[in-house]
CSV table of C-alpha atoms in Angstrom, one decimal:
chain,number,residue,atom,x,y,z
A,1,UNK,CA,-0.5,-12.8,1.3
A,2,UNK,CA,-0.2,-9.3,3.1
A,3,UNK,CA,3.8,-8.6,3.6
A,4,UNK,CA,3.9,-5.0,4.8
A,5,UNK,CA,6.4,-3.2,5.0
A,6,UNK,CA,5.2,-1.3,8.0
A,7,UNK,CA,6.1,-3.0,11.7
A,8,UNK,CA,3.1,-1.8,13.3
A,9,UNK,CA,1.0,-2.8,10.9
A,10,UNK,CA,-2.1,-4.2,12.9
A,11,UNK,CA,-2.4,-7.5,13.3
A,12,UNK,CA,-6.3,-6.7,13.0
A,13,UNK,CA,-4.9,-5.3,9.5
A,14,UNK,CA,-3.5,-8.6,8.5
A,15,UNK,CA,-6.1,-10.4,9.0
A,16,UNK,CA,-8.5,-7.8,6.7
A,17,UNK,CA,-5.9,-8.4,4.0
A,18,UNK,CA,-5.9,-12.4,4.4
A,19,UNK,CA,-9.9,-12.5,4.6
A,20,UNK,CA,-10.6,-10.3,1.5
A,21,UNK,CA,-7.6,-11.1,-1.0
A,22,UNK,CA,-9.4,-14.4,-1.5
A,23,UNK,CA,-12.9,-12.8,-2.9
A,24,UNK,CA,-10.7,-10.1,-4.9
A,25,UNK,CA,-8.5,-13.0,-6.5
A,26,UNK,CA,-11.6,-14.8,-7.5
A,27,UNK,CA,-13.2,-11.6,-9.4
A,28,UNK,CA,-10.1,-11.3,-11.3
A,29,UNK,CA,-8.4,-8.5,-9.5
A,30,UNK,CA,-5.3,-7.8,-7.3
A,31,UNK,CA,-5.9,-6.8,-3.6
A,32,UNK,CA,-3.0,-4.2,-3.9
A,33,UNK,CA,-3.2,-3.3,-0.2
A,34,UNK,CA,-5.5,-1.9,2.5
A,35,UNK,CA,-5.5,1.3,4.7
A,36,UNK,CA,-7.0,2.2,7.9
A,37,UNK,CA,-7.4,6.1,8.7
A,38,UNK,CA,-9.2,7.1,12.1
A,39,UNK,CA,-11.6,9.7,11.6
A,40,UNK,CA,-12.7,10.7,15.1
A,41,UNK,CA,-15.3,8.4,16.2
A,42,UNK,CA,-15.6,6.5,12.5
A,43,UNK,CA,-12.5,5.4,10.2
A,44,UNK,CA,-12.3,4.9,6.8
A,45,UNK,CA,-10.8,1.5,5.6
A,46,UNK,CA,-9.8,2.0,1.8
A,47,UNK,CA,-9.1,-0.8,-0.2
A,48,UNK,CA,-6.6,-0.6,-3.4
A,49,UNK,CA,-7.2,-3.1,-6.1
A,50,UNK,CA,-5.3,-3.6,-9.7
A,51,UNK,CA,-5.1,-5.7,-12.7
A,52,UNK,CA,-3.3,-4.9,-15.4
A,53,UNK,CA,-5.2,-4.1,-18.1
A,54,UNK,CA,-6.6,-1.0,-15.4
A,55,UNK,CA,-9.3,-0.7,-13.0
A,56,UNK,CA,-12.7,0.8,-13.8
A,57,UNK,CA,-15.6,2.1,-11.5
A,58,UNK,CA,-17.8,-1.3,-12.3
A,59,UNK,CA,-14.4,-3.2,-11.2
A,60,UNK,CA,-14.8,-0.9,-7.6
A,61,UNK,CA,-18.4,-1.4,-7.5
A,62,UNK,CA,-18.1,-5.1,-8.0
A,63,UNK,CA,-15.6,-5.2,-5.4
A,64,UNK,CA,-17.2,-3.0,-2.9
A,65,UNK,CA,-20.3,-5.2,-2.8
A,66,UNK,CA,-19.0,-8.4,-2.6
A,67,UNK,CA,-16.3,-7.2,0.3
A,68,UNK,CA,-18.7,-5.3,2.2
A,69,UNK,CA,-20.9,-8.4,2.4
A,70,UNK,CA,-17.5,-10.6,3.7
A,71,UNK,CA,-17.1,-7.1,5.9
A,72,UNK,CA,-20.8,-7.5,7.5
A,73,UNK,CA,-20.6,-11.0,8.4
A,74,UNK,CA,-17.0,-11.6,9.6
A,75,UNK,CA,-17.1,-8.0,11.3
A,76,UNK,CA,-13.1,-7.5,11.6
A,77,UNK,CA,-13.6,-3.9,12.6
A,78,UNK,CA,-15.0,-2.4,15.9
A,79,UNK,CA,-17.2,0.7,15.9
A,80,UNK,CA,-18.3,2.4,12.5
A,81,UNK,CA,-16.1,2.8,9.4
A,82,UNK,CA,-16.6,3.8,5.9
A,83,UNK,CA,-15.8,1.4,3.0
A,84,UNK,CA,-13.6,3.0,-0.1
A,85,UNK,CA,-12.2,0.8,-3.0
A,86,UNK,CA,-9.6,2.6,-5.3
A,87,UNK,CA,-7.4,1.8,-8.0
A,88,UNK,CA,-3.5,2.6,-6.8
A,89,UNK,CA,-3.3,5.2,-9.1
A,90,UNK,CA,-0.1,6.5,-10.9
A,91,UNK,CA,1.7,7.6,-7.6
A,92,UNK,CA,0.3,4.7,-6.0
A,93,UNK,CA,1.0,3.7,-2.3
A,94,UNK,CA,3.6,0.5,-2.1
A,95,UNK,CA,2.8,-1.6,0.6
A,96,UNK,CA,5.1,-4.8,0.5
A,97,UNK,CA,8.9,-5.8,-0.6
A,98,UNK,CA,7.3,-7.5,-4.2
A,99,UNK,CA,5.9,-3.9,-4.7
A,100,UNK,CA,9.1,-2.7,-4.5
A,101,UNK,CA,10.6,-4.8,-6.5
A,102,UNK,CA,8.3,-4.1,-9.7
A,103,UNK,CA,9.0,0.0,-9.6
A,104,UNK,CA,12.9,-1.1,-9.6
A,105,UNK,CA,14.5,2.2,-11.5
A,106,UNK,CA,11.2,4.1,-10.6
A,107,UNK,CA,11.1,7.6,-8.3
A,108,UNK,CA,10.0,7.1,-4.9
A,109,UNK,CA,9.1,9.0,-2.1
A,110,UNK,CA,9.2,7.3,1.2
A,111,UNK,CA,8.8,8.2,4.8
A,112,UNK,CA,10.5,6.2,7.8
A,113,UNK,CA,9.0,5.9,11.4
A,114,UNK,CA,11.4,7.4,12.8
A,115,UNK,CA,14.8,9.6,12.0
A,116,UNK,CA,17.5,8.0,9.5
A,117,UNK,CA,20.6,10.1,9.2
A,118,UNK,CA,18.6,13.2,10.9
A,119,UNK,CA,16.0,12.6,8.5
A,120,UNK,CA,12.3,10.8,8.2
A,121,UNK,CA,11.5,11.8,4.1
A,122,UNK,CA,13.7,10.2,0.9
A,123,UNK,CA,13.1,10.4,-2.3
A,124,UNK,CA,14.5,8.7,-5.2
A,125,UNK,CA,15.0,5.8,-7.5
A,126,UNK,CA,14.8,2.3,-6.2
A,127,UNK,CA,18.1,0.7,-7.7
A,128,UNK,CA,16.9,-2.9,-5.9
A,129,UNK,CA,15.2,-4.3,-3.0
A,130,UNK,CA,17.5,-6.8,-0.9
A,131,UNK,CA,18.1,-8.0,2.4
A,132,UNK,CA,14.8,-6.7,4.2
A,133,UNK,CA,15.9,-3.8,2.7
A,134,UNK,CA,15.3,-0.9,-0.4
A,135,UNK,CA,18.2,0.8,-1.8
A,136,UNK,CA,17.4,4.2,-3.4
A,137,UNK,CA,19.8,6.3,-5.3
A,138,UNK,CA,19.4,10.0,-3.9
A,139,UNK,CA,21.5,12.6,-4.7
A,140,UNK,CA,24.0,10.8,-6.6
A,141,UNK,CA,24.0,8.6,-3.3
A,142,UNK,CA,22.8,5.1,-2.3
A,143,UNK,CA,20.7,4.9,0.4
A,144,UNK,CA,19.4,1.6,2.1
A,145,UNK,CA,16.7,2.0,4.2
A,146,UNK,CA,15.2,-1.3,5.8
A,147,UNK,CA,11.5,-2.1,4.7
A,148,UNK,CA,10.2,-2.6,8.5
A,149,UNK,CA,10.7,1.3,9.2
A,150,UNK,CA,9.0,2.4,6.4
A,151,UNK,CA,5.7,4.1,7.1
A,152,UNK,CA,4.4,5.3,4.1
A,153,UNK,CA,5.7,4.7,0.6
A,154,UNK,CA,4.5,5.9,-2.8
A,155,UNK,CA,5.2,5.8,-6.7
A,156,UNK,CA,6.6,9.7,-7.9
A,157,UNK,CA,7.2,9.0,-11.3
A,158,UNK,CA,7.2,6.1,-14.0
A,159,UNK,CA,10.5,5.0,-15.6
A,160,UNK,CA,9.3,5.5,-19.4
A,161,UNK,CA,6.3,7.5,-18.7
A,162,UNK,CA,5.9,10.8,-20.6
A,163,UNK,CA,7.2,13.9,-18.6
């Protein structure tokens, strides 16, 4: 079920998520999230999948035909687009409070809507995800900064990974 952190999220958005997790679930894969990025007259709707055991190209090919075909027949967006599936990646994009919650004690870089504190950009390590909202340490301080006004959010580093 999508559960964006973003409040403008579209509802149009929502709806992509709820009519292709479904067909993603069944080939054995995660719908991690979806993004929309206007380009001009065409836009670009990328879709992030995952599994655990790691996503290869014949897991995005799969994917991309089987969607594409959903895509052509429920036609959920207006005018022309271009279809991308991705793995997250290692700095992957967080898109929903459970997200969160798996990179607890992970680096993070996140960007508000609009100015906390005199400031949009924070960085550093979720410490835990409560209340609608996450709390980073940064700086030697805790910051809480509420999921809604997030509008973009992404992995910086692994806890455990190598440096």
């Amino acid at each position: 079920r999508f559960t964006g952190c973003q409040v403008d999220v579209k509802t149009s958005d929502r709806k992509i998520f709820a009519l292709l997790e479904p067909t993603v679930a069944a080939l054995g894969l995660e719908l991690w999230g979806i993004e929309r990025i206007s380009q001009g007259r065409r836009s670009l709707l990328r879709i992030y999948i995952d599994r655990d055991a790691g996503i290869g190209i014949e897991d995005c090919e799969r994917v991309s035909r089987q969607v594409s075909g959903i895509l052509d027949v429920e036609d959920p967006i207006a005018g022309e687009y271009t279809l991308e599936v991705s793995s997250p990646g290692m700095n992957r994009r967080l898109f929903s409070p459970a997200q969160f919650e798996k990179y607890v004690g992970n680096e993070v870089s996140i960007r508000m809507q609009s100015l906390m504190d005199g400031r949009r950009n924070f960085k550093g390590q979720i410490k835990k995800v409560a209340n609608g909202n996450v709390v980073i340490e940064q700086e030697d301080e805790e910051v809480s900064l509420p999921l809604n006004e997030i509008e973009k959010a992404h992995i910086v580093s692994v806890a455990g990974g190598s440096d």
